[in-house]
CSV table of C-alpha atoms in Angstrom, one decimal:
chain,number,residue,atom,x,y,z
Q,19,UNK,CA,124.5,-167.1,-48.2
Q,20,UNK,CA,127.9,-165.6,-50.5
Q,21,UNK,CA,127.1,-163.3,-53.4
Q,22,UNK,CA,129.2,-162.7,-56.0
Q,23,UNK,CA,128.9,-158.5,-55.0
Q,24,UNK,CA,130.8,-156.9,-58.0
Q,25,UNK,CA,128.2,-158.6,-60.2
Q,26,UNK,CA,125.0,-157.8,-58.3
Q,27,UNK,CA,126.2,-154.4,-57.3
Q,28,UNK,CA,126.5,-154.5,-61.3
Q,29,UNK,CA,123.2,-155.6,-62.1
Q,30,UNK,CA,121.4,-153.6,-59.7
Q,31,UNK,CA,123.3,-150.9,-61.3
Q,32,UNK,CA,121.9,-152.1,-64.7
Q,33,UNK,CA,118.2,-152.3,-63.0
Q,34,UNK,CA,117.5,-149.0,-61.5
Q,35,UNK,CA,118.9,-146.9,-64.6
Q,36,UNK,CA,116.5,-149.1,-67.1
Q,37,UNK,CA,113.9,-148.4,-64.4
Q,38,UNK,CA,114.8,-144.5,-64.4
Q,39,UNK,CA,114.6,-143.9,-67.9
Q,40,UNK,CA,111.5,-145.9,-68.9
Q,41,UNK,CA,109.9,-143.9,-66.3
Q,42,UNK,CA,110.9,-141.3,-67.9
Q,43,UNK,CA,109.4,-142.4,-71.5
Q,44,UNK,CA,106.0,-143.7,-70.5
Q,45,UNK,CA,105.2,-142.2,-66.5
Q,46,UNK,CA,103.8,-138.6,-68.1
Q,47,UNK,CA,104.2,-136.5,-65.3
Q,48,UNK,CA,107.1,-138.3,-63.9
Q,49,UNK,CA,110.5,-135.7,-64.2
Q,50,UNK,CA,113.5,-137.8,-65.2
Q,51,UNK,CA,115.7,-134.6,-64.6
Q,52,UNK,CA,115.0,-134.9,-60.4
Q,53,UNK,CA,115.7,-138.6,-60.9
Q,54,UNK,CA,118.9,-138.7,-62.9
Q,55,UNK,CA,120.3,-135.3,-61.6
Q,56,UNK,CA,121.8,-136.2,-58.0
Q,57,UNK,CA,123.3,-139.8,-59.6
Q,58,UNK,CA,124.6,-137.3,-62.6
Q,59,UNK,CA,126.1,-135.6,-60.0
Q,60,UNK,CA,128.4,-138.6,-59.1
Q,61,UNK,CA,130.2,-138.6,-62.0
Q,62,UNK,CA,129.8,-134.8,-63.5
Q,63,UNK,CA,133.2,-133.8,-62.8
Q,64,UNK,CA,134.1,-137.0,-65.2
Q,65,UNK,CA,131.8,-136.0,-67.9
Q,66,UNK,CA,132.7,-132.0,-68.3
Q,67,UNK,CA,136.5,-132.8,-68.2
Q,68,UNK,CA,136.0,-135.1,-71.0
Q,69,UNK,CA,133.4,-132.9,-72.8
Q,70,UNK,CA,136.4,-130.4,-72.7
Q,71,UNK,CA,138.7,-132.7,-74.3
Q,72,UNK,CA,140.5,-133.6,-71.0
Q,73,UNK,CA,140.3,-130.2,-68.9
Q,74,UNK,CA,140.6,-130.2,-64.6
Q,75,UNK,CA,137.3,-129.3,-63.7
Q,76,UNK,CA,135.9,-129.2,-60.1
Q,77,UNK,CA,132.2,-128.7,-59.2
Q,78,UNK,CA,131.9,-125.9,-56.6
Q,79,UNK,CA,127.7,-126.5,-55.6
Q,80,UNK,CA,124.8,-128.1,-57.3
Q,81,UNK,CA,121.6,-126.1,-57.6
Q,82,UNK,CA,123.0,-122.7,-57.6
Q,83,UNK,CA,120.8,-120.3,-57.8
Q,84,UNK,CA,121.4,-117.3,-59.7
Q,85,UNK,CA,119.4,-114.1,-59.3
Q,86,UNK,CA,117.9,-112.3,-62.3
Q,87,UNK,CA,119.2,-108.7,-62.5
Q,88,UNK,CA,115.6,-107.7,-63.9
Q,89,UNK,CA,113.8,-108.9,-60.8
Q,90,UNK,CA,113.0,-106.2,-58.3
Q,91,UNK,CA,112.0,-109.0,-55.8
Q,92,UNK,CA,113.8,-111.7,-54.6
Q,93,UNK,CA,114.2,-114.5,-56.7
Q,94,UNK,CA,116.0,-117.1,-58.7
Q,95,UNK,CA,116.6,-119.7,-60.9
Q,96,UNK,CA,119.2,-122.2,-60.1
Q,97,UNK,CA,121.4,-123.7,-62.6
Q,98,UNK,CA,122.0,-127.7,-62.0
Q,99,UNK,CA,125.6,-127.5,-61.5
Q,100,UNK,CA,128.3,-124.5,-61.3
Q,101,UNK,CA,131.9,-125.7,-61.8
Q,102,UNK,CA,134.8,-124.6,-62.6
Q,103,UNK,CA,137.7,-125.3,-65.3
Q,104,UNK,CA,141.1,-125.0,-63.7
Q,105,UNK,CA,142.9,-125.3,-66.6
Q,106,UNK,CA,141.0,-122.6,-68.5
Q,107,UNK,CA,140.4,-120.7,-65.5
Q,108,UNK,CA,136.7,-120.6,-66.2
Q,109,UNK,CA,133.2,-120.9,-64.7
Q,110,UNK,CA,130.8,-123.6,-65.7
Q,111,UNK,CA,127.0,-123.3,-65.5
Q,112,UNK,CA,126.2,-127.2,-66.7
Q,113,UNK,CA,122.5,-127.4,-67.3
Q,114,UNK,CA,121.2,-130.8,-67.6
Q,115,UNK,CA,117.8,-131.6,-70.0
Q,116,UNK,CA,116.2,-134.9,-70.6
Q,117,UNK,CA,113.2,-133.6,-72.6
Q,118,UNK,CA,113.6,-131.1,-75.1
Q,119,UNK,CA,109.9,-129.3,-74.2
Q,120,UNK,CA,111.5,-128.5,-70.8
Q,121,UNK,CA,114.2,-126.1,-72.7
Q,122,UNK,CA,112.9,-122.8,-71.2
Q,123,UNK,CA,114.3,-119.4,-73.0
Q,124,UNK,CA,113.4,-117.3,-70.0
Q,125,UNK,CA,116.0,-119.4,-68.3
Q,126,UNK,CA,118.3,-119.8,-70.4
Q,127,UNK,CA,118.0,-115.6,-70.4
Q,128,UNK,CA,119.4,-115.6,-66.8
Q,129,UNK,CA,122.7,-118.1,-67.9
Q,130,UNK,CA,123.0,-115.7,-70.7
Q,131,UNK,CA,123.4,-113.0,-68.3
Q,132,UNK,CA,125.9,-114.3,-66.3
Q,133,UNK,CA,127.9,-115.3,-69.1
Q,134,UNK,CA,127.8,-111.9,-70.5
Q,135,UNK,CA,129.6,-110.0,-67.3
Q,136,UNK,CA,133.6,-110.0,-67.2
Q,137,UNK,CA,134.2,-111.4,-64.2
Q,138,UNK,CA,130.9,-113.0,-62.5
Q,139,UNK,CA,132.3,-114.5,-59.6
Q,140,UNK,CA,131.9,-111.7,-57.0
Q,141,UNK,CA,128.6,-111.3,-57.7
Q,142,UNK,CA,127.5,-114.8,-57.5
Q,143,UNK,CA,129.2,-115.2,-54.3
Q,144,UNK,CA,127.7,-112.4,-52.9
Q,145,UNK,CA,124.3,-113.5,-53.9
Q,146,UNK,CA,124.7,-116.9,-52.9
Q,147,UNK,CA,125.3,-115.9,-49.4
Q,148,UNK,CA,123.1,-113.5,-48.9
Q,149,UNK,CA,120.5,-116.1,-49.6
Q,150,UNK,CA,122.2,-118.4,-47.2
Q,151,UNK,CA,121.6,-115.4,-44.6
Q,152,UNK,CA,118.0,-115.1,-45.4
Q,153,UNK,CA,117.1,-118.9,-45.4
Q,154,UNK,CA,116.1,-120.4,-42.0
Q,155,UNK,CA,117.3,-123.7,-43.8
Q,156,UNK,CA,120.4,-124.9,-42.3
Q,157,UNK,CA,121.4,-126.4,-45.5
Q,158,UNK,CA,122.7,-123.1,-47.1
Q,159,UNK,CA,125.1,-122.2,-44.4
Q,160,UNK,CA,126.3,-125.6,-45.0
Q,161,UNK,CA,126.1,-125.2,-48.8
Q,162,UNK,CA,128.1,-121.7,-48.1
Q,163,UNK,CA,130.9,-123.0,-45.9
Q,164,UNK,CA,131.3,-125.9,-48.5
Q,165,UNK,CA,131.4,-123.5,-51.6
Q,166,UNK,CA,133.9,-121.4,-50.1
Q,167,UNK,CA,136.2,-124.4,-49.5
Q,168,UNK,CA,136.2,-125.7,-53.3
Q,169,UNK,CA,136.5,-122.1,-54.2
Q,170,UNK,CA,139.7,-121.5,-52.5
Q,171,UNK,CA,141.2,-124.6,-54.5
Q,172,UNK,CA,140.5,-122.6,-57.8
Q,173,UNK,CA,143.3,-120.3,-58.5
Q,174,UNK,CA,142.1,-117.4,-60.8
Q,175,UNK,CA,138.5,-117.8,-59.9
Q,176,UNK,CA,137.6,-113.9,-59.3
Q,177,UNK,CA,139.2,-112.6,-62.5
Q,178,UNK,CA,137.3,-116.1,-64.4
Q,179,UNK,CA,134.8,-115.6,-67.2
Q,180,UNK,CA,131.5,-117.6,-66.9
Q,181,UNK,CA,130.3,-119.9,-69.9
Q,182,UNK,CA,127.1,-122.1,-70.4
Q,183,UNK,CA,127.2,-125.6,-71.1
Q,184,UNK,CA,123.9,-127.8,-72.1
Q,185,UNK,CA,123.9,-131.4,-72.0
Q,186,UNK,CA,121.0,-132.7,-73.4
Q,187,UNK,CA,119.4,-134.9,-75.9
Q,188,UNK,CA,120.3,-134.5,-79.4
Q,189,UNK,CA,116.9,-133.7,-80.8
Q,190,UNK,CA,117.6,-130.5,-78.6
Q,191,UNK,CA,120.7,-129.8,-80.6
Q,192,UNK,CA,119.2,-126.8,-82.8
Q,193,UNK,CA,117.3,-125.4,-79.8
Q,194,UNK,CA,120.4,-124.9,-78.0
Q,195,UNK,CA,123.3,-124.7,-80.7
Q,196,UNK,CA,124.5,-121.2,-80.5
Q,197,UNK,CA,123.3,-118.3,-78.6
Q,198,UNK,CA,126.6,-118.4,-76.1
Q,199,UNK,CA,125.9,-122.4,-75.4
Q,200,UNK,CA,127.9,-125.1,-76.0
Q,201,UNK,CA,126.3,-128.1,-76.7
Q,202,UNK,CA,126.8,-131.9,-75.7
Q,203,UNK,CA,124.4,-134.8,-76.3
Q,204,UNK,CA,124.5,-138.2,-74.1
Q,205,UNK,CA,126.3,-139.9,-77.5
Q,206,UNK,CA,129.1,-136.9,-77.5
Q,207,UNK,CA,129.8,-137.7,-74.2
Q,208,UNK,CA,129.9,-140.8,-74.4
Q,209,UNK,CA,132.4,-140.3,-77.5
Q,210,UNK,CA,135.0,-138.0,-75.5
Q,211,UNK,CA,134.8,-140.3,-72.6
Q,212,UNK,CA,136.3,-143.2,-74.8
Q,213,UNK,CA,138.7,-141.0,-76.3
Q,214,UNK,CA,139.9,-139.2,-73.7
Q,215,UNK,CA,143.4,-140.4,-72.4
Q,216,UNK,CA,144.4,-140.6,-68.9
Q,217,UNK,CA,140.6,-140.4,-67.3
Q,218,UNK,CA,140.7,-142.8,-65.0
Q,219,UNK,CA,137.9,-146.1,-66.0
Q,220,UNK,CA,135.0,-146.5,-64.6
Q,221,UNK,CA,132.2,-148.9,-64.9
Q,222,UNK,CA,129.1,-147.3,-63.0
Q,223,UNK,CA,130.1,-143.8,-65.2
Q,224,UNK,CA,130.5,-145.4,-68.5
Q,225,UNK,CA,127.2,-147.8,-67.3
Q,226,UNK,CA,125.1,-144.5,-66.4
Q,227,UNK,CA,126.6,-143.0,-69.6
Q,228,UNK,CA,125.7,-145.6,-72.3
Q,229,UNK,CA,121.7,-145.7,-70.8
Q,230,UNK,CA,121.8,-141.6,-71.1
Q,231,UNK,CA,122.8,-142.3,-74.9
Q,232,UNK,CA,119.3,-143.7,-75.5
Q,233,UNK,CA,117.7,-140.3,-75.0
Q,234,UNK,CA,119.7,-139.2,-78.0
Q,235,UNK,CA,117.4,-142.1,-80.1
Q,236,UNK,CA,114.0,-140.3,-78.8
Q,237,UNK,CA,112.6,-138.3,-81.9
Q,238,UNK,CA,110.7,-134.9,-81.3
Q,239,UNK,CA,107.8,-135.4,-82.7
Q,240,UNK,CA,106.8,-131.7,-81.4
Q,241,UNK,CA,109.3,-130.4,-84.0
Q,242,UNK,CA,107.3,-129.1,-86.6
Q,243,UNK,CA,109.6,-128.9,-89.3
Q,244,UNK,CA,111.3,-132.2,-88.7
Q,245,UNK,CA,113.8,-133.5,-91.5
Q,246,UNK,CA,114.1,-129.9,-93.2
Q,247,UNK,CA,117.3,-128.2,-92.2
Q,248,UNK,CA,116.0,-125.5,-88.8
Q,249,UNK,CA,116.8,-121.9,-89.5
Q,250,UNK,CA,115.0,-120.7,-86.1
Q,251,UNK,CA,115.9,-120.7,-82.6
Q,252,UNK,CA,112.0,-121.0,-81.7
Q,253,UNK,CA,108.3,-120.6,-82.3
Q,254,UNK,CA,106.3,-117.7,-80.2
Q,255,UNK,CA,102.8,-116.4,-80.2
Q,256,UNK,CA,102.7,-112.9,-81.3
Q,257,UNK,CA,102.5,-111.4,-77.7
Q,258,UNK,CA,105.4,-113.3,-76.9
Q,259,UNK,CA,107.6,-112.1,-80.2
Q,260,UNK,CA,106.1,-108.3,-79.1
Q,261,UNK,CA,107.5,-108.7,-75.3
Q,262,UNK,CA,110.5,-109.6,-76.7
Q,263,UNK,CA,111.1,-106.9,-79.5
Q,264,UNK,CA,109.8,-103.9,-77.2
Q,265,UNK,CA,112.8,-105.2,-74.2
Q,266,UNK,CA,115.2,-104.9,-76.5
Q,267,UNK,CA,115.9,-108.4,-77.4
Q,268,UNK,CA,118.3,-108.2,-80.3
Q,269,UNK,CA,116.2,-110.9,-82.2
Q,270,UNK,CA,114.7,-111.1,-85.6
Q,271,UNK,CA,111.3,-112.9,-86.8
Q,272,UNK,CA,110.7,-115.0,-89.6
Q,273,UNK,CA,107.5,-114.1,-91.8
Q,274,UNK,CA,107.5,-115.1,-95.8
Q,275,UNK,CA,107.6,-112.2,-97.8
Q,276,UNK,CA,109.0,-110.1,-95.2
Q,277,UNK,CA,107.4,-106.5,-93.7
Q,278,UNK,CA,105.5,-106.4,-96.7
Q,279,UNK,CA,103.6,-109.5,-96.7
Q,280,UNK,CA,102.8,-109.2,-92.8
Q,281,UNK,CA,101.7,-105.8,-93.7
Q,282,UNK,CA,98.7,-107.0,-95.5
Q,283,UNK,CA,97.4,-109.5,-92.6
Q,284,UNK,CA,94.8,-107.8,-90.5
Q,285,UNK,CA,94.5,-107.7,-86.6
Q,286,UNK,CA,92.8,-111.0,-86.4
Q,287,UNK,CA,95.4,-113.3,-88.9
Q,288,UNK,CA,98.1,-111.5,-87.3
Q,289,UNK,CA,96.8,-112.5,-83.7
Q,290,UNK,CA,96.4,-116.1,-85.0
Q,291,UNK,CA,99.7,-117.1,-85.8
Q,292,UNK,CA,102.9,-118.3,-84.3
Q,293,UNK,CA,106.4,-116.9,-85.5
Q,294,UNK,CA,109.4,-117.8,-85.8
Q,295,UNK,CA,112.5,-116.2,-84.7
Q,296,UNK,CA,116.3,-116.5,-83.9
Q,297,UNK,CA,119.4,-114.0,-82.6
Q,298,UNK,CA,119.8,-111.3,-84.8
Q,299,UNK,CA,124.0,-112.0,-85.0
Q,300,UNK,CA,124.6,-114.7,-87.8
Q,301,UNK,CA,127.1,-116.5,-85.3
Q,302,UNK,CA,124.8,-117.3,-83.2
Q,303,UNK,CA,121.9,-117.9,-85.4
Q,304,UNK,CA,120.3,-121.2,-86.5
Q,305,UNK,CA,121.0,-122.4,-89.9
Q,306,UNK,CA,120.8,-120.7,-92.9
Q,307,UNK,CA,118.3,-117.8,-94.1
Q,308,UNK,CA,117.2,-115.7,-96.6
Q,309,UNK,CA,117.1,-112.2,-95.8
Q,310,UNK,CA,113.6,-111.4,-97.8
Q,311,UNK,CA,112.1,-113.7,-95.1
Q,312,UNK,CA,113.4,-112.3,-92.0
Q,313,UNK,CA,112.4,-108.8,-90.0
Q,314,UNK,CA,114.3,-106.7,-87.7
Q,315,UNK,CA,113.0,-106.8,-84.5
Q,316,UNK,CA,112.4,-102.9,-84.8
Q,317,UNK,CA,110.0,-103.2,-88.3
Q,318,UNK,CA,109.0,-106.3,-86.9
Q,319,UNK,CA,107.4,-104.2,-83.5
Q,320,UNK,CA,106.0,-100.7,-86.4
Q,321,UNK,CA,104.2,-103.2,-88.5
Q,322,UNK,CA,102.5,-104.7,-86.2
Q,323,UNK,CA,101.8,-101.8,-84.0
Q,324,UNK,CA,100.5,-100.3,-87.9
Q,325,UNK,CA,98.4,-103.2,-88.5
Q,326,UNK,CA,97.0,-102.7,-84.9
Q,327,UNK,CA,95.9,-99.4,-85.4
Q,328,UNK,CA,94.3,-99.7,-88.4
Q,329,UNK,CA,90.5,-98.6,-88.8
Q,330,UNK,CA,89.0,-101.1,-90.9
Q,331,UNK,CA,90.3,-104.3,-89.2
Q,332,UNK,CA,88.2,-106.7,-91.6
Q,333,UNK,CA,84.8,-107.0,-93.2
Q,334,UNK,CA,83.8,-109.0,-90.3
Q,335,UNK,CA,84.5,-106.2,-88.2
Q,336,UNK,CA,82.0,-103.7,-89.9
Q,337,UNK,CA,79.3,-106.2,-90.2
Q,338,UNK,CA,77.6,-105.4,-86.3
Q,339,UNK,CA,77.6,-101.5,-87.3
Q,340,UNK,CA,75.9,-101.9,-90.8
Q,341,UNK,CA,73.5,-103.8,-89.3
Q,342,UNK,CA,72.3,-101.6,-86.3
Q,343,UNK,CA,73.2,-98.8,-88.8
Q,344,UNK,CA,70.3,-100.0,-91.4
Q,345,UNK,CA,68.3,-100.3,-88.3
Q,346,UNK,CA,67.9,-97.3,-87.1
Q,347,UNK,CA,67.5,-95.4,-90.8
Q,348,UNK,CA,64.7,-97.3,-91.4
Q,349,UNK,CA,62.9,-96.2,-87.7
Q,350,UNK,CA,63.9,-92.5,-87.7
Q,351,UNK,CA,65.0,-91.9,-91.6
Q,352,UNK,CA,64.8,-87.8,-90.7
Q,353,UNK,CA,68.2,-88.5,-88.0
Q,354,UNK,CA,71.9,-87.1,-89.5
Q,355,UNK,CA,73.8,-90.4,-89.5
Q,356,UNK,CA,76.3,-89.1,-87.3
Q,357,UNK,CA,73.2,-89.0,-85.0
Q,358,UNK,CA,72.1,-92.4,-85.9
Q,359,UNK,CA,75.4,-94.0,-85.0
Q,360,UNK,CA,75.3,-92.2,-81.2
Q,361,UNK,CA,71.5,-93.3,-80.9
Q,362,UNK,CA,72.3,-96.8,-82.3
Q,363,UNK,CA,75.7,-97.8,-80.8
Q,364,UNK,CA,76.2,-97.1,-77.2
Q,365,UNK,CA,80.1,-97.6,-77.8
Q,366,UNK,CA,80.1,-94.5,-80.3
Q,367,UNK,CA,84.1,-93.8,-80.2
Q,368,UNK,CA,85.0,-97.4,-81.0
Q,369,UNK,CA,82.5,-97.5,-83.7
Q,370,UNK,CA,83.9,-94.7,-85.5
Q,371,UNK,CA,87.3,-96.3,-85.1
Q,372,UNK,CA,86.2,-98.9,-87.3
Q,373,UNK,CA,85.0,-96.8,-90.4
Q,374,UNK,CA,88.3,-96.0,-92.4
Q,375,UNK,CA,88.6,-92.6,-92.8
Q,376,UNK,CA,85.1,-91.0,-90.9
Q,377,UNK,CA,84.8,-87.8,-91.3
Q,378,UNK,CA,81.7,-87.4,-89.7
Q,379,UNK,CA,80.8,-87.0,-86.4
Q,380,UNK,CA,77.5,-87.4,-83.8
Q,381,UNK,CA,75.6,-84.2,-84.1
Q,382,UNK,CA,75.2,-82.0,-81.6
Q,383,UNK,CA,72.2,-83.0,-79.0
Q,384,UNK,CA,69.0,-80.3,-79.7
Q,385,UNK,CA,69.2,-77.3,-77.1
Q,386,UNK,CA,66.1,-77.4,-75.1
């Protein structure tokens, strides 16, 4: 029996990516990513050469891992692919998403990193095989004797800067614009792949490429502010917002009416809410802003830390201590009431914290 193999290579073609992505829209712990990432990998050479309008690039290893500098134990995060631009004589880290809720800042921290040192190569290396030395996998000595091959074909590789690169849907757009990250969704890729002269055609690339565009139609509905223009980066918990303002990030936080208005929350609104916040540099920053809404990181940290401390946290608050307070006047009415409130209140140090501006204090216990 004859087939006709172009058109039912073609069509299975057609099959397994419909299959893939509506996996990925209705399966909900099925990760589209691990699906579409090693056929990605076919044709990523393809896409980041037309992404950047037409430039030589070569992938040297998927799933590179990349160590963070903060860690004291060994670890890492591995970005999908690491390439580099011959032309430009640069490093790639490509990072491919398929959801925008799996856009992770503590990762995107580590890319940051990388892209922030002058010449990043050396290290990376370095790194790369001393986790080939310490893995019992044979894979990584292969992965090592492979890496160093495509490296040698990159002239200027040790002196290259590194840069990040996100493709991604483009309801991720806003997350990810800025920051140090250039940003492609399925549709721009699509677009510079039909533009780009001289790329050579291909119908399983373009194929792949057109059913990635349809993750660019997926809304996110998670997006709280969705059809006003985004002037944040992200939305954080307070605890997260105060990890990053005490290391240093240079960030700044969103609040309506500024330090003043957050000054006047007490500890529990404060603890209730989520914040907004974005890069302190305006050329990395989301959208636009005005200033009487947005804190520095530092005034940001004091007036929290100041509402924190405060005695009086609410009337809610001082409610348990009137009440064992009326108590215990009414059974021993003779007692000092700094007496009353050691006798009543076992915790007689946080008690006090909560009276604003006690002056008193438990009276001496009678000599006997």
């Amino acid at each position: 029996m004859s087939h006709d193999t172009p058109g039912v290579e073609a069509a299975f073609w057609a099959t397994l990516l419909q299959h893939l992505l509506e996996q990925g829209e209705y399966v909900p712990k099925y990760q589209l990513e691990r699906a579409i990432g090693p056929i990605l990998g076919l044709f990523v050479e393809d896409f980041l050469s037309a992404v950047l309008l037409g430039h030589d690039v070569v992938v040297l290893a998927a799933e590179f891992p990349l160590k963070n500098r903060a860690e004291n134990v060994y670890r890492s995060t591995n970005v999908d692919w690491l390439a580099y631009d011959r032309i430009a004589c640069e490093l790639i880290l490509l990072e491919l998403k398929t959801d925008p809720a799996s856009v992770r800042d503590e990762q995107l921290g580590i890319y940051r990193e990388v892209a922030a040192e002058e010449k990043p190569w050396r290290r990376l290396r370095e790194q790369f095989c001393e986790i080939a030395q310490r893995s019992r996998s044979p894979k990584y000595r292969s992965a090592a004797k492979k890496l160093e091959e495509r490296a040698r074909r990159c002239t200027g590789i040790e002196c290259a800067s590194a840069h990040i690169v996100y493709l991604a849907p483009e309801s991720s757009r806003a997350l990810l614009t800025g920051a140090g990250v250039r940003f492609f969704s399925f549709s721009d890729v699509r677009a510079r792949l039909r533009s780009t002269a001289g790329l050579r055609s291909d119908a399983y690339r373009d194929a792949l490429c057109e059913s990635l565009c349809r993750l660019d139609e997926v809304a996110d509905e998670s997006a709280p502010d969705r059809g006003r223009e985004r002037n944040y980066r992200a939305r954080a918990g307070l605890d997260e917002i105060v990890r990053r303002c005490e290391d240093g990030e240079p960030i700044m936080v969103g609040f309506v009416g500024g330090a003043d208005a957050l000054r006047k929350l007490d500890a529990s609104e404060l603890e209730s809410r989520t914040y907004k916040w974005d890069w302190r540099d305006p050329h990395v920053a989301t959208g636009r802003k005005d200033a009487r809404n947005w804190i520095s990181a530092d005034q940001f940290l004091g007036t929290v830390r100041s509402v924190r401390s405060r005695r009086t946290r609410s009337a809610d608050d001082l409610e348990p201590l009137l009440s064992a307070l009326r108590g215990a006047l009414g059974a021993r009415p003779d007692l000092r009431l700094g007496r009353i409130i050691a006798d009543a209140i076992p915790d007689v140090d946080a008690t006090l914290d909560l009276v604003e501006g006690a002056e008193f204090a438990a009276a001496p216990a009678p000599r006997r």
